[in-house]
């Protein structure tokens, strides 16, 4: 979640912190020339309260907060977008208007995701996947369903990917994973409690992991050496559906699959074709249901 969203929401803020949050929001890019002491003076609070606010939104120190906040403003200012990802269509839109707006939203989401992608992070992520004996993906809700497509693609080139939906099993599983494996954590906010706990376990056990979170300062991205950022144009609650974030996650996982595939292109292509050939040969030309020829008399 972006810092600006946290400042707007003001979850568990004191009255003084709310005043400071509003002041910072109004400052915008002008915060680059402001010190914590000046903010405290202008809001009739104290420098300590300013620092407490920074820590409450997940950042230690005002200088670090200022740097992260300015990066967010730059990201938001450069966002191209003719369609609101939260409310991409309206009540009186025709079916074709809705279809065109959804197409535009998809295009803009892909471009935004690519703009957040960093070469070094992608390279580290792909090399981490290639070295891992097994890949484990942890998240909650729809993201796990999206990850199933990634699992299927990787399985067809001989790479094991494990996805566990049961939250308790996720925790138990984490204690069984060794540092020969790797983990992908998907959390839009980057603040999901169980995910943070499991990431901490990875650090203790030296298990390499990749974080997939929204752009901006969050706990999970700070814990991870490999960050892939989800398009961050969507509110967590006030939207028609999570079109933007879900598509961005799907796209990032497809990028991971494609780049991993490219490491051993011809071997993976041959493996994939052989697997597909064996699978498709068991299908009847008139019936798509698999036929087990071993049970024929």
Short mmCIF file of C-alpha atoms in Angstrom, two decimals:
data_model
loop_
_atom_site.label_atom_id
_atom_site.label_comp_id
_atom_site.label_asym_id
_atom_site.label_seq_id
_atom_site.Cartn_x
_atom_site.Cartn_y
_atom_site.Cartn_z
CA UNK A 1 0.00 0.00 0.00
CA UNK A 2 1.26 3.46 -0.88
CA UNK A 3 2.29 5.80 1.91
CA UNK A 4 -0.18 8.40 0.66
CA UNK A 5 -3.02 5.86 1.04
CA UNK A 6 -1.92 5.16 4.61
CA UNK A 7 -1.88 8.89 5.33
CA UNK A 8 -5.39 9.26 3.90
CA UNK A 9 -6.80 6.26 5.80
CA UNK A 10 -5.24 7.34 9.13
CA UNK A 11 -5.67 3.92 10.75
CA UNK A 12 -4.98 4.16 14.51
CA UNK A 13 -3.63 7.71 14.16
CA UNK A 14 -3.71 10.06 17.13
CA UNK A 15 -5.28 13.50 16.66
CA UNK A 16 -1.84 15.09 16.29
CA UNK A 17 -0.78 12.45 13.77
CA UNK A 18 -3.93 13.11 11.73
CA UNK A 19 -3.03 16.82 11.55
CA UNK A 20 0.51 15.99 10.44
CA UNK A 21 -0.79 13.48 7.84
CA UNK A 22 -3.09 16.12 6.28
CA UNK A 23 -0.24 18.63 6.25
CA UNK A 24 2.08 16.20 4.44
CA UNK A 25 -0.62 15.33 1.90
CA UNK A 26 -1.09 19.04 1.13
CA UNK A 27 2.67 19.52 0.83
CA UNK A 28 2.97 17.01 -1.97
CA UNK A 29 6.31 17.34 -3.78
CA UNK A 30 7.23 20.39 -1.66
CA UNK A 31 8.10 18.01 1.17
CA UNK A 32 11.60 17.74 -0.38
CA UNK A 33 12.55 21.09 1.18
CA UNK A 34 10.88 20.50 4.56
CA UNK A 35 12.38 19.11 7.77
CA UNK A 36 10.63 17.17 10.53
CA UNK A 37 11.16 20.15 12.84
CA UNK A 38 9.45 22.54 10.42
CA UNK A 39 6.47 20.19 10.01
CA UNK A 40 6.20 19.98 13.80
CA UNK A 41 6.36 23.77 14.08
CA UNK A 42 3.76 24.33 11.34
CA UNK A 43 1.33 21.78 12.84
CA UNK A 44 1.90 22.78 16.49
CA UNK A 45 3.11 19.30 17.33
CA UNK A 46 6.58 17.89 18.07
CA UNK A 47 9.37 16.31 15.97
CA UNK A 48 8.86 13.13 18.00
CA UNK A 49 5.24 12.93 16.83
CA UNK A 50 6.38 13.34 13.21
CA UNK A 51 8.81 10.44 13.67
CA UNK A 52 6.09 8.36 15.34
CA UNK A 53 3.87 8.94 12.31
CA UNK A 54 6.64 7.79 9.97
CA UNK A 55 7.06 4.61 11.98
CA UNK A 56 3.29 4.05 12.07
CA UNK A 57 3.18 3.96 8.25
CA UNK A 58 6.10 1.53 8.19
CA UNK A 59 9.12 3.79 7.71
CA UNK A 60 11.94 4.45 10.18
CA UNK A 61 13.23 8.01 10.11
CA UNK A 62 11.92 11.14 8.43
CA UNK A 63 14.61 11.26 5.73
CA UNK A 64 13.74 7.71 4.67
CA UNK A 65 10.05 8.62 4.72
CA UNK A 66 10.64 11.72 2.61
CA UNK A 67 12.65 9.80 0.02
CA UNK A 68 10.02 7.05 -0.26
CA UNK A 69 7.16 9.57 -0.37
CA UNK A 70 8.80 11.52 -3.20
CA UNK A 71 9.30 8.30 -5.21
CA UNK A 72 5.59 7.55 -4.80
CA UNK A 73 4.62 11.02 -6.00
CA UNK A 74 6.85 10.59 -9.03
CA UNK A 75 5.23 7.21 -9.76
CA UNK A 76 1.70 8.60 -9.40
CA UNK A 77 2.49 11.65 -11.55
CA UNK A 78 3.83 9.56 -14.42
CA UNK A 79 0.92 7.14 -14.38
CA UNK A 80 -0.72 7.10 -17.75
CA UNK A 81 -4.36 6.25 -17.53
CA UNK A 82 -7.63 7.16 -19.16
CA UNK A 83 -9.60 4.55 -17.22
CA UNK A 84 -10.09 4.55 -13.46
CA UNK A 85 -8.99 1.05 -12.32
CA UNK A 86 -11.37 1.23 -9.37
CA UNK A 87 -14.48 2.27 -11.34
CA UNK A 88 -13.58 1.46 -14.97
CA UNK A 89 -17.15 1.65 -16.26
CA UNK A 90 -20.42 3.30 -15.26
CA UNK A 91 -24.10 2.54 -14.93
CA UNK A 92 -25.21 3.90 -18.31
CA UNK A 93 -22.31 2.54 -20.38
CA UNK A 94 -23.26 0.21 -23.22
CA UNK A 95 -21.83 -3.29 -23.44
CA UNK A 96 -19.36 -2.23 -26.13
CA UNK A 97 -18.32 0.84 -24.14
CA UNK A 98 -17.60 -1.44 -21.18
CA UNK A 99 -15.67 -3.86 -23.40
CA UNK A 100 -13.51 -1.06 -24.79
CA UNK A 101 -12.86 0.43 -21.35
CA UNK A 102 -11.82 -2.98 -20.03
CA UNK A 103 -9.47 -3.41 -22.99
CA UNK A 104 -7.90 -0.02 -22.26
CA UNK A 105 -7.57 -0.89 -18.57
CA UNK A 106 -5.75 -4.11 -19.45
CA UNK A 107 -3.34 -2.24 -21.74
CA UNK A 108 -2.63 0.39 -19.10
CA UNK A 109 -2.14 -2.25 -16.37
CA UNK A 110 0.44 -4.11 -18.47
CA UNK A 111 2.34 -0.90 -19.26
CA UNK A 112 2.26 0.17 -15.61
CA UNK A 113 3.54 -3.23 -14.43
CA UNK A 114 6.40 -3.06 -16.93
CA UNK A 115 7.30 0.45 -15.77
CA UNK A 116 7.79 -0.91 -12.24
CA UNK A 117 9.88 -3.88 -13.33
CA UNK A 118 13.59 -3.58 -12.54
CA UNK A 119 16.20 -5.53 -14.52
CA UNK A 120 18.29 -6.61 -11.53
CA UNK A 121 15.28 -7.77 -9.52
CA UNK A 122 13.93 -9.81 -12.43
CA UNK A 123 17.34 -11.37 -13.04
CA UNK A 124 17.71 -12.30 -9.36
CA UNK A 125 14.19 -13.74 -9.31
CA UNK A 126 14.77 -15.96 -12.35
CA UNK A 127 18.14 -17.22 -11.06
CA UNK A 128 16.55 -17.97 -7.68
CA UNK A 129 13.85 -20.05 -9.38
CA UNK A 130 16.45 -21.88 -11.48
CA UNK A 131 18.55 -22.85 -8.45
CA UNK A 132 15.58 -24.01 -6.37
CA UNK A 133 14.69 -27.67 -6.14
CA UNK A 134 11.05 -26.73 -5.57
CA UNK A 135 9.05 -23.50 -5.65
CA UNK A 136 6.41 -22.68 -3.03
CA UNK A 137 3.84 -19.90 -3.46
CA UNK A 138 2.06 -18.36 -0.48
CA UNK A 139 -0.75 -15.82 -0.54
CA UNK A 140 -4.45 -15.59 0.25
CA UNK A 141 -7.64 -15.52 -1.81
CA UNK A 142 -7.68 -14.89 -5.55
CA UNK A 143 -3.90 -14.59 -5.91
CA UNK A 144 -3.57 -18.32 -5.17
CA UNK A 145 -6.06 -19.12 -7.94
CA UNK A 146 -4.03 -16.97 -10.34
CA UNK A 147 -0.85 -18.78 -9.25
CA UNK A 148 -2.38 -22.12 -10.31
CA UNK A 149 -1.84 -21.14 -13.94
CA UNK A 150 1.85 -20.51 -13.21
CA UNK A 151 2.06 -23.87 -11.46
CA UNK A 152 0.58 -25.65 -14.48
CA UNK A 153 2.97 -24.01 -16.93
CA UNK A 154 6.02 -24.82 -14.78
CA UNK A 155 4.84 -28.38 -14.24
CA UNK A 156 4.73 -28.90 -18.02
CA UNK A 157 8.45 -28.14 -18.24
CA UNK A 158 9.33 -30.33 -15.27
CA UNK A 159 9.58 -27.77 -12.44
CA UNK A 160 7.71 -28.47 -9.21
CA UNK A 161 5.54 -25.67 -7.83
CA UNK A 162 3.52 -26.15 -4.64
CA UNK A 163 0.50 -24.10 -3.63
CA UNK A 164 -1.31 -24.62 -0.33
CA UNK A 165 -4.68 -22.97 0.32
CA UNK A 166 -5.07 -23.99 3.96
CA UNK A 167 -3.63 -21.22 6.14
CA UNK A 168 -2.59 -23.59 8.93
CA UNK A 169 -0.91 -25.94 6.46
CA UNK A 170 1.00 -23.00 5.03
CA UNK A 171 2.62 -22.40 8.42
CA UNK A 172 3.41 -26.09 8.95
CA UNK A 173 4.79 -26.38 5.44
CA UNK A 174 7.09 -23.42 6.00
CA UNK A 175 8.81 -25.30 8.81
CA UNK A 176 9.48 -28.24 6.47
CA UNK A 177 10.96 -26.26 3.58
CA UNK A 178 14.75 -26.25 3.28
CA UNK A 179 17.05 -23.64 1.75
CA UNK A 180 17.30 -25.83 -1.36
CA UNK A 181 13.79 -24.55 -2.21
CA UNK A 182 12.51 -21.02 -2.74
CA UNK A 183 9.31 -19.14 -1.93
CA UNK A 184 7.20 -16.56 -3.74
CA UNK A 185 5.08 -14.40 -1.41
CA UNK A 186 2.20 -12.46 -3.00
CA UNK A 187 0.66 -9.68 -0.90
CA UNK A 188 -0.75 -6.50 -2.47
CA UNK A 189 -0.47 -4.52 0.76
CA UNK A 190 2.79 -6.14 1.85
CA UNK A 191 1.43 -6.05 5.39
CA UNK A 192 -0.41 -9.41 5.68
CA UNK A 193 0.42 -10.76 9.13
CA UNK A 194 0.80 -14.46 8.27
CA UNK A 195 2.90 -13.66 5.19
CA UNK A 196 5.20 -11.43 7.28
CA UNK A 197 5.63 -14.24 9.84
CA UNK A 198 6.47 -16.77 7.13
CA UNK A 199 8.93 -14.36 5.50
CA UNK A 200 10.64 -14.02 8.88
CA UNK A 201 10.92 -17.82 9.02
CA UNK A 202 12.54 -17.76 5.58
CA UNK A 203 15.11 -15.26 6.80
CA UNK A 204 15.93 -17.37 9.87
CA UNK A 205 16.20 -20.57 7.79
CA UNK A 206 18.04 -18.79 4.93
CA UNK A 207 15.36 -19.79 2.43
CA UNK A 208 15.47 -17.47 -0.61
CA UNK A 209 12.19 -15.73 -1.31
CA UNK A 210 10.67 -13.33 -3.81
CA UNK A 211 8.14 -10.70 -2.74
CA UNK A 212 5.34 -9.58 -5.04
CA UNK A 213 3.73 -6.47 -3.52
CA UNK A 214 2.34 -3.07 -4.37
CA UNK A 215 4.82 -0.29 -5.10
CA UNK A 216 5.93 1.78 -2.12
CA UNK A 217 7.13 1.19 1.40
CA UNK A 218 5.75 -1.94 3.04
CA UNK A 219 7.06 -4.50 5.52
CA UNK A 220 7.36 -7.43 3.12
CA UNK A 221 9.32 -5.54 0.46
CA UNK A 222 11.69 -4.24 3.15
CA UNK A 223 12.34 -7.82 4.28
CA UNK A 224 13.02 -9.12 0.79
CA UNK A 225 16.11 -8.84 -1.42
CA UNK A 226 14.02 -9.59 -4.53
CA UNK A 227 10.99 -7.37 -5.12
CA UNK A 228 8.56 -7.49 -8.02
CA UNK A 229 5.96 -4.73 -7.89
CA UNK A 230 2.29 -5.10 -8.72
CA UNK A 231 0.60 -2.23 -10.56
CA UNK A 232 -0.52 0.05 -7.73
CA UNK A 233 -3.46 1.96 -9.12
CA UNK A 234 -6.19 0.28 -7.15
CA UNK A 235 -7.78 0.80 -3.75
CA UNK A 236 -8.05 -2.29 -1.58
CA UNK A 237 -11.77 -1.90 -0.89
CA UNK A 238 -13.51 0.81 -2.94
CA UNK A 239 -13.56 -0.82 -6.36
CA UNK A 240 -15.86 -2.79 -8.66
CA UNK A 241 -13.36 -5.67 -8.72
CA UNK A 242 -9.61 -6.21 -8.44
CA UNK A 243 -9.11 -6.07 -12.21
CA UNK A 244 -5.87 -4.10 -12.01
CA UNK A 245 -3.98 -6.01 -9.32
CA UNK A 246 -5.14 -9.48 -10.45
CA UNK A 247 -4.04 -8.88 -14.04
CA UNK A 248 -0.72 -7.45 -12.85
CA UNK A 249 -0.04 -10.54 -10.70
CA UNK A 250 -0.94 -12.84 -13.61
CA UNK A 251 1.38 -10.88 -15.92
CA UNK A 252 4.31 -10.95 -13.46
CA UNK A 253 3.96 -14.70 -13.02
CA UNK A 254 3.87 -15.14 -16.80
CA UNK A 255 7.04 -13.06 -17.04
CA UNK A 256 8.71 -15.32 -14.48
CA UNK A 257 7.64 -18.41 -16.42
CA UNK A 258 8.78 -17.02 -19.77
CA UNK A 259 12.17 -15.83 -18.52
CA UNK A 260 12.75 -19.08 -16.62
CA UNK A 261 11.82 -20.99 -19.79
CA UNK A 262 14.38 -18.97 -21.77
CA UNK A 263 17.29 -20.15 -19.58
CA UNK A 264 17.12 -23.58 -21.27
CA UNK A 265 14.96 -22.69 -24.22
CA UNK A 266 15.39 -25.73 -26.49
CA UNK A 267 15.35 -28.30 -23.65
CA UNK A 268 12.23 -26.75 -22.14
CA UNK A 269 10.55 -26.52 -25.54
CA UNK A 270 11.25 -30.19 -26.27
CA UNK A 271 10.07 -31.24 -22.79
CA UNK A 272 6.89 -29.18 -23.14
CA UNK A 273 6.12 -30.57 -26.61
CA UNK A 274 6.65 -34.15 -25.44
CA UNK A 275 4.39 -33.69 -22.42
CA UNK A 276 1.71 -32.01 -24.52
CA UNK A 277 1.95 -34.70 -27.21
CA UNK A 278 1.49 -37.53 -24.69
CA UNK A 279 -1.42 -35.71 -23.05
CA UNK A 280 -3.22 -34.84 -26.26
CA UNK A 281 -2.80 -38.36 -27.70
CA UNK A 282 -4.97 -39.67 -24.89
CA UNK A 283 -7.85 -37.46 -25.97
CA UNK A 284 -10.53 -38.74 -28.29
CA UNK A 285 -11.01 -36.66 -31.43
CA UNK A 286 -14.73 -36.51 -30.66
CA UNK A 287 -14.60 -36.44 -26.87
CA UNK A 288 -12.25 -34.11 -24.93
CA UNK A 289 -12.39 -36.35 -21.86
CA UNK A 290 -9.16 -38.23 -21.27
CA UNK A 291 -9.22 -41.88 -22.32
CA UNK A 292 -7.12 -44.41 -20.42
CA UNK A 293 -6.18 -46.98 -23.08
CA UNK A 294 -4.80 -49.39 -20.48
CA UNK A 295 -8.34 -50.33 -19.43
CA UNK A 296 -9.48 -51.19 -22.97
CA UNK A 297 -10.22 -54.88 -23.61
#
